Structures are given as C-alpha cells and as structure tokens.
Short mmCIF file of C-alpha atoms in Angstrom, two decimals:
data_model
loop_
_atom_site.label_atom_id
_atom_site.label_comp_id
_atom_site.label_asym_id
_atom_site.label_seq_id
_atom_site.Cartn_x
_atom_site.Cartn_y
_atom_site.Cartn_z
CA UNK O 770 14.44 16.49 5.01
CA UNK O 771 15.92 12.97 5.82
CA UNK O 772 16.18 11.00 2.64
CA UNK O 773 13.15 8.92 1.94
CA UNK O 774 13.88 4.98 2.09
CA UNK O 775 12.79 3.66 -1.33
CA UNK O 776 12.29 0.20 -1.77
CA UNK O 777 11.45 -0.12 -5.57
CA UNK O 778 9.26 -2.94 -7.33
CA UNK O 779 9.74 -5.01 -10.37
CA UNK O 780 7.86 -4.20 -13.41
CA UNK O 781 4.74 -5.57 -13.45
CA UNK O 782 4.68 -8.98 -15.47
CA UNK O 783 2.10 -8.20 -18.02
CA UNK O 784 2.60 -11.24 -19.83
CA UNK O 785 1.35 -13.56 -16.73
CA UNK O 786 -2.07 -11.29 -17.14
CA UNK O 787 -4.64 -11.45 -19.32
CA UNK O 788 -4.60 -8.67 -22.43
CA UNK O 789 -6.66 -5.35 -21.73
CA UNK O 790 -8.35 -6.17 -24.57
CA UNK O 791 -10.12 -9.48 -24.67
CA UNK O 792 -12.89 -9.62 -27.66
CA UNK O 793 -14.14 -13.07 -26.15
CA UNK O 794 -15.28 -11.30 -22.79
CA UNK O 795 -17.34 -8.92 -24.73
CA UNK O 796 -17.57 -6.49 -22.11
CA UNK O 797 -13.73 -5.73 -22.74
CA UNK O 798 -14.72 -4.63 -25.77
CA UNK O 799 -15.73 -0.63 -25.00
CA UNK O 800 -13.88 -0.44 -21.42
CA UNK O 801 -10.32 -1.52 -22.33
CA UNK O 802 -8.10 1.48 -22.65
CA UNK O 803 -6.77 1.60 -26.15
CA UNK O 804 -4.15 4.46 -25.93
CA UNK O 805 -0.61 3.70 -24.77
CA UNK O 806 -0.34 2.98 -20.74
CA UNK O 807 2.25 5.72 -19.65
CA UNK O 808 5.47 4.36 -17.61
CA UNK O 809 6.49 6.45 -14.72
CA UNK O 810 9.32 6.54 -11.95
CA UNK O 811 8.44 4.66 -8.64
CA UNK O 812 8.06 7.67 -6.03
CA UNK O 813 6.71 7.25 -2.64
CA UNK O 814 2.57 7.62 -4.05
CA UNK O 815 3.54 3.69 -5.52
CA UNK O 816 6.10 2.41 -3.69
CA UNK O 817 3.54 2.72 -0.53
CA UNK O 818 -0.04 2.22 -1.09
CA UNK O 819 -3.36 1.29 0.93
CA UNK O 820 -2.15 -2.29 2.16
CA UNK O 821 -0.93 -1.47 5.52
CA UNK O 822 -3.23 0.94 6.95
CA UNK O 823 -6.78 -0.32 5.41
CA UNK O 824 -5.05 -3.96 7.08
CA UNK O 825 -4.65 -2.25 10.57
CA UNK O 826 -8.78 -1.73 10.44
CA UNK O 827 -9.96 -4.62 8.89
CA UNK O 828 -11.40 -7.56 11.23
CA UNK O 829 -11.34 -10.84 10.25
CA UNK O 830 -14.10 -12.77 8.85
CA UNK O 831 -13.28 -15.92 7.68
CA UNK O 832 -16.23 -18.36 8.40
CA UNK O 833 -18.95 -17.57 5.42
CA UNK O 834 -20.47 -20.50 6.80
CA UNK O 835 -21.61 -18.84 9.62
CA UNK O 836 -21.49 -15.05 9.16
CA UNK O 837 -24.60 -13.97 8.12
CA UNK O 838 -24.93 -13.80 11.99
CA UNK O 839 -27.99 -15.62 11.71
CA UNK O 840 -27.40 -18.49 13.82
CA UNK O 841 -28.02 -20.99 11.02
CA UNK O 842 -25.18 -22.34 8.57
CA UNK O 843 -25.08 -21.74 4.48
CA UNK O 844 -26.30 -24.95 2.66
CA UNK O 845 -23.63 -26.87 0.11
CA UNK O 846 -20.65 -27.97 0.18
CA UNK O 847 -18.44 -26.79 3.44
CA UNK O 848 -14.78 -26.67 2.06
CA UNK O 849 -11.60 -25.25 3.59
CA UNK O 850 -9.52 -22.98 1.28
CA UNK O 851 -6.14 -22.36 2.74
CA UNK O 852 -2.53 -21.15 0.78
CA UNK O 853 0.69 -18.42 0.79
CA UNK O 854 0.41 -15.32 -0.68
CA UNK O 855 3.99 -14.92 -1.75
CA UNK O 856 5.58 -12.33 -3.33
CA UNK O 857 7.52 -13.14 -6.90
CA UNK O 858 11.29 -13.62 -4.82
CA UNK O 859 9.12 -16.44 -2.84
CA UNK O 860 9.06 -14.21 0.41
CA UNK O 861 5.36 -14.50 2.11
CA UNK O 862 3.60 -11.73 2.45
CA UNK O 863 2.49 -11.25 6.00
CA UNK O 864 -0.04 -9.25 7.34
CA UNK O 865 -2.32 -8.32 4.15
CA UNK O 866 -5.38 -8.24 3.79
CA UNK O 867 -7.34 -10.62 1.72
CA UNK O 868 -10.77 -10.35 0.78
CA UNK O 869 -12.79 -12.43 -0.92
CA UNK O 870 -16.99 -12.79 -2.37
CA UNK O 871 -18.94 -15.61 -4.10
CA UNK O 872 -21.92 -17.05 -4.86
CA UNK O 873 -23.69 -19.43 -3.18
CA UNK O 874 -24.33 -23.59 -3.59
CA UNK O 875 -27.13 -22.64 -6.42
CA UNK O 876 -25.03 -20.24 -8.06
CA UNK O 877 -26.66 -17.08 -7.04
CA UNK O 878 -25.18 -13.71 -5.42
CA UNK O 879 -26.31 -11.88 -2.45
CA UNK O 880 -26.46 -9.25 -5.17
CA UNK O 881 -29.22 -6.86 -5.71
CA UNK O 882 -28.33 -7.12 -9.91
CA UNK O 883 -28.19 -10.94 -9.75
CA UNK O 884 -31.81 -11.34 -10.41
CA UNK O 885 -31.61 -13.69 -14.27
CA UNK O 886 -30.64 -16.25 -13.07
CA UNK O 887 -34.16 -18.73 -11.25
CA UNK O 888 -31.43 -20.08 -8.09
CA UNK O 889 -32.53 -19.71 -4.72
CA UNK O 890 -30.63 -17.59 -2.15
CA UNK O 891 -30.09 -18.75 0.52
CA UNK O 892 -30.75 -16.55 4.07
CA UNK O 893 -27.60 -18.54 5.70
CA UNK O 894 -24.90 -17.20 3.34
CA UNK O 895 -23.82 -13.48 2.39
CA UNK O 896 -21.11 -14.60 0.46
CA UNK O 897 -18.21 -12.51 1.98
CA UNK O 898 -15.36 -12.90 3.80
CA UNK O 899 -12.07 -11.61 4.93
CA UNK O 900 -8.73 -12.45 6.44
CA UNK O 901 -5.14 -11.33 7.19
CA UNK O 902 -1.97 -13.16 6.60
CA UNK O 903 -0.16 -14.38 9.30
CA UNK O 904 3.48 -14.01 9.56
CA UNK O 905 4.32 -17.04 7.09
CA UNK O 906 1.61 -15.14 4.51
CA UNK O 907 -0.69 -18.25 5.14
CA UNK O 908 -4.47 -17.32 4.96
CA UNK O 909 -7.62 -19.81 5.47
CA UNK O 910 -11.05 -19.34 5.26
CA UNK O 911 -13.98 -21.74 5.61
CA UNK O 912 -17.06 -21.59 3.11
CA UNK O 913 -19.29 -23.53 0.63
CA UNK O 914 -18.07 -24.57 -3.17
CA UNK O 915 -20.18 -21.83 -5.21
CA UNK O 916 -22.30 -22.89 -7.73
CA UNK O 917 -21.85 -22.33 -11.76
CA UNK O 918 -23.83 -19.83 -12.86
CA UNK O 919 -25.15 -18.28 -16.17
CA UNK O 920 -24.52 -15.21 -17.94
CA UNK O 921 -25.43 -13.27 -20.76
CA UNK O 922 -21.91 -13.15 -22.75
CA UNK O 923 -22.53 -15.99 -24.91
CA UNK O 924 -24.69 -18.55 -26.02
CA UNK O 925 -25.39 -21.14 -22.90
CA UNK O 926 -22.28 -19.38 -21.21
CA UNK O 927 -21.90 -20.31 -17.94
CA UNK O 928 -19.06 -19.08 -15.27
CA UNK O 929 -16.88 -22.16 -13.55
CA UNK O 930 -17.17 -22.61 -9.98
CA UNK O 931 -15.17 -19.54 -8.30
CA UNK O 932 -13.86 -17.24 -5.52
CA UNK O 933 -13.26 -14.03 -6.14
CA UNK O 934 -10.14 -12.78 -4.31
CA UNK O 935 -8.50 -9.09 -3.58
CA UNK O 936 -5.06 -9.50 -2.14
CA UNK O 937 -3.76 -5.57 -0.88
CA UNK O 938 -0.07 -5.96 -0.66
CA UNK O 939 2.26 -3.99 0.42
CA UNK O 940 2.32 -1.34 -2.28
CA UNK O 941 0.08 0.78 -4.85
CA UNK O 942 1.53 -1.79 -7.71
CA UNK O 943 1.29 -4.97 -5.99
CA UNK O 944 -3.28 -4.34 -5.65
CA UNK O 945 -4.13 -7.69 -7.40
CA UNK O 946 -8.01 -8.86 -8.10
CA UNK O 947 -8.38 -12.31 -9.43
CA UNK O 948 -10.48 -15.42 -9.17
CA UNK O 949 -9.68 -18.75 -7.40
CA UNK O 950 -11.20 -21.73 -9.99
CA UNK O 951 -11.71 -25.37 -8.79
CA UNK O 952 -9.25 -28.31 -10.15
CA UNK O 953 -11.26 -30.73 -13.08
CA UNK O 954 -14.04 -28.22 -13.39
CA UNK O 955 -15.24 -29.32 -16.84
CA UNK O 956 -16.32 -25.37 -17.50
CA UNK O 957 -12.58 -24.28 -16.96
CA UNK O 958 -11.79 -24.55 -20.91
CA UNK O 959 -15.28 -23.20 -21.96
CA UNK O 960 -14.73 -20.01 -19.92
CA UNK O 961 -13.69 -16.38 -21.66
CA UNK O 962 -13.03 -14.85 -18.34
CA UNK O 963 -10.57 -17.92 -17.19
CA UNK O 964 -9.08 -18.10 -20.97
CA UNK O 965 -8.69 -14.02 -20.87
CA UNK O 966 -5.30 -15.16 -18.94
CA UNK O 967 -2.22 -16.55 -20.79
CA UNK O 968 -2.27 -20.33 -21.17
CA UNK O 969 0.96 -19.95 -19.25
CA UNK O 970 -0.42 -18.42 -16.52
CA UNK O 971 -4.05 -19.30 -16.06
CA UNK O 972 -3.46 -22.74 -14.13
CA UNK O 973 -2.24 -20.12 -11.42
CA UNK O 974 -5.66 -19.77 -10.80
CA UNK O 975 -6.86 -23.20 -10.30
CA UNK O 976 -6.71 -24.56 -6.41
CA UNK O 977 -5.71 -28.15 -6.08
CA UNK O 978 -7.78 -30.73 -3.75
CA UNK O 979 -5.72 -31.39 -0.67
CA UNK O 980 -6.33 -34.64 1.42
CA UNK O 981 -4.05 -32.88 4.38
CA UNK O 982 -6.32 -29.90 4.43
CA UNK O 983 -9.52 -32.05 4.65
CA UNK O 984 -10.57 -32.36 7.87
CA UNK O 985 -12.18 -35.48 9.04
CA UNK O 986 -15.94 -35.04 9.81
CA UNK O 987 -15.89 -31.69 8.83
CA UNK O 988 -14.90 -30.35 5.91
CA UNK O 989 -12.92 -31.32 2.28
CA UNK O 990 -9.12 -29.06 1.72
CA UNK O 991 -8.56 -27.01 -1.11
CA UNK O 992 -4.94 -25.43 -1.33
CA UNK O 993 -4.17 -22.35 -3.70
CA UNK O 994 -0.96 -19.94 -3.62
CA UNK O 995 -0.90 -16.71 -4.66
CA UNK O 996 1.88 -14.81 -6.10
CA UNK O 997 2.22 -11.00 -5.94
CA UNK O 998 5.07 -8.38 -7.39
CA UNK O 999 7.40 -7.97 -4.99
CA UNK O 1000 9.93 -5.78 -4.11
CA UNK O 1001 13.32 -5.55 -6.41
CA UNK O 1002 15.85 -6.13 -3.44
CA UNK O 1003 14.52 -6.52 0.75
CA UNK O 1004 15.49 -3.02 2.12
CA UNK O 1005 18.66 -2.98 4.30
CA UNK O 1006 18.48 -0.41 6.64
CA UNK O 1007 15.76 -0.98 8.83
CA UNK O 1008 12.58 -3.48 8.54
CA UNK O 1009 9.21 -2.61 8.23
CA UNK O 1010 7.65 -1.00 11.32
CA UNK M 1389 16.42 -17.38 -7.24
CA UNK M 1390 14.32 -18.09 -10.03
CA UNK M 1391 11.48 -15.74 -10.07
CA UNK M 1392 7.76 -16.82 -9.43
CA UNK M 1393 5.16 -16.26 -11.70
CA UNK M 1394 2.75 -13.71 -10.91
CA UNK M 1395 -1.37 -14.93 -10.39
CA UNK M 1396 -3.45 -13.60 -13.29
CA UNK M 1397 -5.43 -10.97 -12.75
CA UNK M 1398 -9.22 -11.26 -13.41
CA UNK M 1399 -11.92 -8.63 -13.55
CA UNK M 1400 -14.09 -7.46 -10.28
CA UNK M 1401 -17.24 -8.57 -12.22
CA UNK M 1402 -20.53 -7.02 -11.59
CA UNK M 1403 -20.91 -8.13 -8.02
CA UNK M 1404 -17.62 -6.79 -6.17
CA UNK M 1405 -20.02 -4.67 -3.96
CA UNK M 1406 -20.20 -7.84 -1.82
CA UNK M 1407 -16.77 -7.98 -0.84
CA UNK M 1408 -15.38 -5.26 -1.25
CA UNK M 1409 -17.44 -1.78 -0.72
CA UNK M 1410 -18.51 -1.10 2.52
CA UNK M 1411 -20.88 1.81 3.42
CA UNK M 1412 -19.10 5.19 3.60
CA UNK M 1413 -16.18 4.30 2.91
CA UNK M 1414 -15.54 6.88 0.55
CA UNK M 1415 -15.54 9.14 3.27
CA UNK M 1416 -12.39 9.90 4.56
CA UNK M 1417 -12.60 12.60 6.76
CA UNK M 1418 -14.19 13.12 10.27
CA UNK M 1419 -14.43 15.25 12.91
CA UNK M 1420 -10.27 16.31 14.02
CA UNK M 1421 -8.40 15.08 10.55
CA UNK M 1422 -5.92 17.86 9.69
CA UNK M 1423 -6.45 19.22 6.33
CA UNK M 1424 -8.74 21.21 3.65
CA UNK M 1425 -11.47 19.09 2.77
CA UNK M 1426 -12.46 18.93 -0.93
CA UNK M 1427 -15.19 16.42 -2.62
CA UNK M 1428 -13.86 14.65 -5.78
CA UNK M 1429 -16.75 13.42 -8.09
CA UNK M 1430 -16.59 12.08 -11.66
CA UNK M 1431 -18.02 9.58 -13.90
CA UNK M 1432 -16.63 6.50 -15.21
CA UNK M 1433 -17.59 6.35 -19.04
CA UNK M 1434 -16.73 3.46 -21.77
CA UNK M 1435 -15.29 4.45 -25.12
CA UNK M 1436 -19.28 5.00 -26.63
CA UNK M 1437 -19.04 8.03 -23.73
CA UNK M 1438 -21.69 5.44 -21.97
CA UNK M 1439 -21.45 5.80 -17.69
CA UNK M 1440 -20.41 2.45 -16.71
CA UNK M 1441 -22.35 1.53 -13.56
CA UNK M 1442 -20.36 -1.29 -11.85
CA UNK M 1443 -16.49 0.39 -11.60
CA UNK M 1444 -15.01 0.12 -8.09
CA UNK M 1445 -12.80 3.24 -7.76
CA UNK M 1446 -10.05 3.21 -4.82
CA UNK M 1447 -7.93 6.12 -3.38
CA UNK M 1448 -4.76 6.28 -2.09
CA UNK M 1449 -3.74 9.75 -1.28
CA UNK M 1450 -1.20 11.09 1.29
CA UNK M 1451 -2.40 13.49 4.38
CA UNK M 1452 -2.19 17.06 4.20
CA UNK M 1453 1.55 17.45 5.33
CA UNK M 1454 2.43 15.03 2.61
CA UNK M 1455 3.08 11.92 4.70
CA UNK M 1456 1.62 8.42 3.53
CA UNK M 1457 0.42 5.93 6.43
CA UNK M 1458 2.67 3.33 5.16
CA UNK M 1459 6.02 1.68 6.79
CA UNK M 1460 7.94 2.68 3.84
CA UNK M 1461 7.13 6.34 4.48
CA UNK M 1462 9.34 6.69 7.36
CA UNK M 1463 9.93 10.56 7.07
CA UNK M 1464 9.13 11.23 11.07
CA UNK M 1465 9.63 15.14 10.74
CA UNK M 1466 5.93 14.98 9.16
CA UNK M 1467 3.16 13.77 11.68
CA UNK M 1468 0.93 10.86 10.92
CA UNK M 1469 -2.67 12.20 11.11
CA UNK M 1470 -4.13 9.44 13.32
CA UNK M 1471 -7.73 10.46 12.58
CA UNK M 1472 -6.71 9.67 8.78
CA UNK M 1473 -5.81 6.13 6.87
CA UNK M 1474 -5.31 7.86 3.02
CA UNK M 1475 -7.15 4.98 1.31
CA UNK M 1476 -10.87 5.06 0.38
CA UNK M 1477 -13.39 3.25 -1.80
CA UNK M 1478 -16.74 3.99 -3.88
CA UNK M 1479 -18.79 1.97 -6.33
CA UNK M 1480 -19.80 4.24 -9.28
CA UNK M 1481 -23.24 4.39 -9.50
CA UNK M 1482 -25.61 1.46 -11.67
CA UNK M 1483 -27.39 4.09 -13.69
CA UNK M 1484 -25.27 6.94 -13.78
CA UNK M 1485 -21.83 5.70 -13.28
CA UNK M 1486 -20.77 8.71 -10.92
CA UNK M 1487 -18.36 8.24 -7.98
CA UNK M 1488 -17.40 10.80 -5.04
CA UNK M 1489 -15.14 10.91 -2.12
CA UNK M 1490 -15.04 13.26 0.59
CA UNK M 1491 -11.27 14.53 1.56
CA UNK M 1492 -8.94 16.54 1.69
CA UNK M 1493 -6.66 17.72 -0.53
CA UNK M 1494 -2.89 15.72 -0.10
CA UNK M 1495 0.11 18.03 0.40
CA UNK M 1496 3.08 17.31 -1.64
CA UNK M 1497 5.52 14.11 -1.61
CA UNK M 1498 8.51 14.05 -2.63
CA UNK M 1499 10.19 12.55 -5.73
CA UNK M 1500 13.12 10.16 -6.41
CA UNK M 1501 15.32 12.98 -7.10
CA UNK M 1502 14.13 15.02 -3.63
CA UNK M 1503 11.92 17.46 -5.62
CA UNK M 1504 8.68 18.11 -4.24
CA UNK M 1505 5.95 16.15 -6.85
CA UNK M 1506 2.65 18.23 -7.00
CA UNK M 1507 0.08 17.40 -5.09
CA UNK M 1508 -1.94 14.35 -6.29
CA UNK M 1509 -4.48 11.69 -5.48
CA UNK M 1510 -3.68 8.35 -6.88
CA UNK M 1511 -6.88 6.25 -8.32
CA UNK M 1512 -7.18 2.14 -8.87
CA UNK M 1513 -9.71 1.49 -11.35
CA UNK M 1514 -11.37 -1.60 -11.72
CA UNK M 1515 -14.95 -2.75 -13.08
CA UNK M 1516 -17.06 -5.56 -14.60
CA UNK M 1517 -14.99 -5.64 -18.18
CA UNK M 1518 -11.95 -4.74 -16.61
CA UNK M 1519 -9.08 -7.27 -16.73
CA UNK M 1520 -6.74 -5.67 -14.84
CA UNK M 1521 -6.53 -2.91 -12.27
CA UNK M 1522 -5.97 0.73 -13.77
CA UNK M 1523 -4.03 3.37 -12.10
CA UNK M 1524 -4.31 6.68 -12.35
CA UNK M 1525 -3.61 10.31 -10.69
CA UNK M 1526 -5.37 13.04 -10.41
CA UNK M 1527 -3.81 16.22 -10.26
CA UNK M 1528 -5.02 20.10 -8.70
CA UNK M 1529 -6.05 22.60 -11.25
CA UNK M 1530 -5.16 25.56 -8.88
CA UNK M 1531 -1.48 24.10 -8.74
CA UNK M 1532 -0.54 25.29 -11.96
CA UNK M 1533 3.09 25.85 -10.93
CA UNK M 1534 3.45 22.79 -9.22
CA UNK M 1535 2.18 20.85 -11.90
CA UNK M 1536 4.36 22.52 -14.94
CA UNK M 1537 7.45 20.48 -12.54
CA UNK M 1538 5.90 17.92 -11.69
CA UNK M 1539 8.32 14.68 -12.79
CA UNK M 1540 5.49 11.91 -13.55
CA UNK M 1541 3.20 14.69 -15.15
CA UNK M 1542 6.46 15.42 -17.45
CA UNK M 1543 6.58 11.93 -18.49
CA UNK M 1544 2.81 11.79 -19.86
CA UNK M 1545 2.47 12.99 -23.63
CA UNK M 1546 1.97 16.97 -23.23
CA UNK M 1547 -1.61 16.83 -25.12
CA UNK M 1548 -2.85 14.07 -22.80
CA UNK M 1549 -1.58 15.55 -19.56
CA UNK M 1550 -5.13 17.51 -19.06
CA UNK M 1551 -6.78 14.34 -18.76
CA UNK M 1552 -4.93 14.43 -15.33
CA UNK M 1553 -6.30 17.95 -13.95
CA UNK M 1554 -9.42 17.76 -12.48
CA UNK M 1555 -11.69 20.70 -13.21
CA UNK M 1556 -12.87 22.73 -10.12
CA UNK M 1557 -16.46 23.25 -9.82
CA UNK M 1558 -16.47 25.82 -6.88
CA UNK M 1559 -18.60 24.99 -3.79
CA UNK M 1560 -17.00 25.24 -0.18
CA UNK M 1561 -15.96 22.74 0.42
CA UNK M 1562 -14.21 23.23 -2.80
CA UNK M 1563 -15.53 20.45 -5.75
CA UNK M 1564 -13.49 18.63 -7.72
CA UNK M 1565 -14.67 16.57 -11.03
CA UNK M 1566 -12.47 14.20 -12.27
CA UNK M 1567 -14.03 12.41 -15.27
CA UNK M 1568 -12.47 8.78 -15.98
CA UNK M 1569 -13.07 7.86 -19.85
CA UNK M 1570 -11.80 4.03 -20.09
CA UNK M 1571 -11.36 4.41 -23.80
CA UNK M 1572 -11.31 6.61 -27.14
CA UNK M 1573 -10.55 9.88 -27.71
CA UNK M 1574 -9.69 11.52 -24.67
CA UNK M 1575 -8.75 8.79 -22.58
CA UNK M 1576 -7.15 9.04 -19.29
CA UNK M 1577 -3.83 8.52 -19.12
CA UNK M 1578 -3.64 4.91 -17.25
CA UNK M 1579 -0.24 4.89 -15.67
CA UNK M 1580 2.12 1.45 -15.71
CA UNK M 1581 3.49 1.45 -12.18
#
C-alpha cells in the first residue's frame, strides 16, 4: 500500500470560540457536553472530510432575492455580502462550499417552528442560499438585511440582525457554523448568542459597510472575512487534484 | 507569518433546516454503489435523557474498500465508487429527536502508523444549544477484533469506549442504533480533532 499523503491541521483554537457551556444562552444549559472532549491522532477520517465531494454537487444559489423562483423579488433591504474565506496561514480557501439561511425584512423564517413571532412572510423570499469560492476564496451573494427578531430566552430578548453561515472546508476539523452580524447594530451587546464568543473574537463576526461594494442604483456593500483552521504546513509533493 | 484568528463559531439555531437539510439526503446509497448497506438510527438526547428535536447530524464515512472521496486520499490502488460521495445529512426529528441514514458500512482506513483503523463512521453534531460542532465516531459491534486495535478507540477512557459501539438491532439490511447523549452520565465521547 503506497503511503498515504497526510497533510495534518492545527489544533483547533478553542479560545477564539465560544465555551460549550454558556449559562446565558439557556439552551446550553442541558446540551453542552460536560465530560472531558477526548484528543485523538489526525488519520485520514479527519484530515479529509465532506468539503470536496458534497462541493462537486452543490449548484450555486446566490440571489435570495430572486430564488423563490417566483418571478417576484423579496421585499427589504437588497444588500450585497461579499468576503475571503481564508484559512488561519492567510491562504484562501478555494472551491468550498458556503451556505447560508436567514430571516426575512420582518424578522420571520420560512420555518414551519417560527410561528411566535406576529411578522409577515413574505412569498418572495425562502431565505436560502449557496455559493462556492472561487479560486482567490472570494464568495458573494445578494439578499435582503434580515430583520431582528424575538425569542423566548430572556425577558424582551431579541436576536441582532444576522446570516447564518456554514463554511465546509477542506477537512472533517475545519466544518465551521457561525453567524454573520451587522456593524452598529445596537442589539450586538444585548445578545447571549453573539456574547457566547470571546470578547476577543466576537468582532470576527461583525461585517463592515463597504462603499466599494455598494453598487450604484442597486444595492448597499457589506464585506466580511472568514477565517478557517488550516493546514499545519502546504503539502509538498503534489497539489490537490 | 503571524497566524489569523479563527471566526467564532455559533450554534445552528432552531431553523438550520432552511439551509442546510435537503430532502433525502441522508440517503446515501442507490441503485450500483458498491457495498453492504446498513441503516444507522439513534436519538439525540440532552443531559435530562430529553430527545432534542432540532440537532443536524452529518456523516462522513469512507466507501466500502476504505477509500475517502477527498484529494488528500490519493491511495489509487482502491477505486473511487462514483455512485458514492461518503457525506450525508439528517435533521433529528421535532418530537422524537431520532435520526437515520441509509448506507453502507465503510471498510477500513488506515492509520498514521499504517495499521488498518476499524471500520468507522465519523458524525458532526450540531443543534439549537449547540455552540460548537461535535464530532464523533461510531464504531461496528460485530468488529470486535478490529476494535480491541483500533488506535483512536485506544485513546478514549476504556469505560467510555462503549459509548462508541453502536448496538445492532438485526433486520436485513442489518440496523444499527447509535444513541447520541449530549450530556451526563453516559455521554458520548465527543472527540477534539
């Protein structure tokens, strides 16, 4: 058997994400694990992982405006939210597979369990997109700023404007869920789930207006990065492929 | 080079179905992929033993020759199956907080050290209370041998490795339960990757 090439990751950074445990989300409270995580050896099940293959089937969808396929266009806000995803040596990640879901200008999900909360859907806007990184790991899509809405974790809680993102990667390890926030949103302090990360960290999340995104007549520019683990030295022998 | 900082993670939330579970996508087999299939199902339960109904569970396994569809995997001796991609997703269900797939079972990969690791599915966990992503593996009961010299399995405390066997529940094609218990006594052993 021809010797497997193995090219290893970092160990994860904990400390730039949020504690398992987070009493202030109070649905932390019975589904963080509270025995010790088990370190293993990197073998071939992590050091590969989903990113590649589930990218080669995906098609992209990166107009929520529009694709509800209904021929009409969401209400709100239209914005254009554009970045890197990078890995932590600052190399892009090309070719992944980024997927993201939100609610809509009122604040409401195309969700059958969103249901509290009195905010019109609207028939325009699923609230789902997707994309792939091109070759400088630069992804775009175009949508509507999502509404605040409330929720049920604390008194008069409400949830900042956001975009949920899922960013594959190229390995088991490097799977990352988070949540793109909105620069001067006055919920941003006020918010468990945005405080749950390290103050360190959590302006990571926050995408900055950008007048060279905007586009004249059409739409304003938001610009977030995203950093992902990445590998601990570029294999030598032979590139990806 | 000065490292970057890594983006926070942040949970799924209750609504991930929208962007992230498409219909039948825990289905990983059809018609011509190489292979014996097995069905893996399971609950998702909190640390009151309570099914949590909004987990997204994803699965990364290799094919049945042991080969991952992955660049890195670049052992050419075993044949891609092209009729199989090794990843899958299901939503557990809202009231019962039960997930399945419909596979087949992985053959074996190999460790750093050239050994053969027993055969294993590896799991992502994530849900609505969930900060960050969980991994997992789930390992054969009927590979008894494999698994006593099995490298990772060796690293996991010995009285928590059973939370790592599924239990067979018979049927043709043959059942597999794989329980995931997020907290308390009898946790599964969550892996740091």
């Amino acid at each position: 058997m021809t010797e497997p090439m193995v090219r290893h990751y970092g160990p994860k950074a904990h400390t730039d994400h949020p504690p398992f445990n987070y009493p202030d989300y109070r649905s932390t409270v019975l589904r963080f694990p509270n025995k010790d995580m088990v370190s293993i050896v990197q073998t071939l099940s992590e050091t590969t992982g989903p990113g590649p293959a589930w990218t080669e089937i995906a098609e992209e969808d990166a107009d929520l405006t529009t694709n509800a396929g209904t021929g009409g266009t969401a209400l709100g806000q239209r914005i254009i939210v554009t970045g890197r995803v990078l890995d932590e040596n600052g190399e892009p990640v090309a070719n992944t597979l980024i997927e993201i879901w939100q609610a809509n200008a009122s604040g409401r999900y195309a969700h059958w369990r969103d249901e509290d909360h009195p905010a019109p859907l609207d028939p325009n806007f699923l609230g789902a997109g997707q994309c792939i990184t091109d070759g400088e790991g630069v992804y775009r899509f175009t949508t509507i700023v999502p509404g605040p809405y409330p929720w049920p974790n604390h008194r008069n809680a409400w949830r900042p404007s956001h975009i949920h993102f899922s960013i594959m990667g190229p390995a088991l390890g490097t799977r990352l869920v988070t949540q793109m926030y909105f620069e001067g949103d006055p919920l941003l302090p006020l918010d468990p789930i945005y405080n749950s990360a390290p103050p360190h960290s959590r302006e990571r999340m926050v995408a900055s207006y950008d007048h060279d995104v905007t586009e004249e007549n059409w739409a304003t520019g938001y610009r977030w990065d995203i950093v992902i683990r990445g590998p601990l030295a570029a294999p030598t022998d032979q590139e990806d492929g | 080079m000065a490292r970057l900082g890594e983006t926070p993670s942040q949970t799924v939330g209750p609504f991930f179905s929208i962007g992230l579970s498409g219909e039948g996508e825990n289905v990983l087999v059809s018609d011509g992929v190489a292979g014996d299939r097995i069905r893996l199902v399971g609950r998702v339960l909190d640390g009151d033993g309570r099914p949590v109904g909004d987990a997204l569970i994803e699965l990364w396994q290799a094919n049945s020759l042991g080969r991952y569809r992955h660049p890195d995997d670049a052992r050419g001796e075993l044949p891609l199956d092209p009729a199989f991609t090794g990843f899958g997703r299901a939503a557990t269900g809202f009231e019962t907080g039960e997930y399945w797939f419909e596979t087949i079972k992985p053959g074996p990969v190999p460790d750093p050290e050239g050994e053969l690791q027993a055969p294993h599915l590896n799991l992502i966990v994530q849900a609505r209370g969930t900060l960050n992503p969980l991994f997992t593996r789930v390992y054969f009961p009927d590979e008894e041998e494999a698994n006593q010299s099995d490298l990772v399995l060796a690293m996991v405390p010995k009285d928590r490795r059973e939370t790592l066997v599924a239990v067979p529940e018979g049927g043709e094609p043959a059942v597999y339960r794989f329980d995931i218990h997020l907290q308390g006594e009898g946790q599964t052993v969550f892996l740091d990757i």
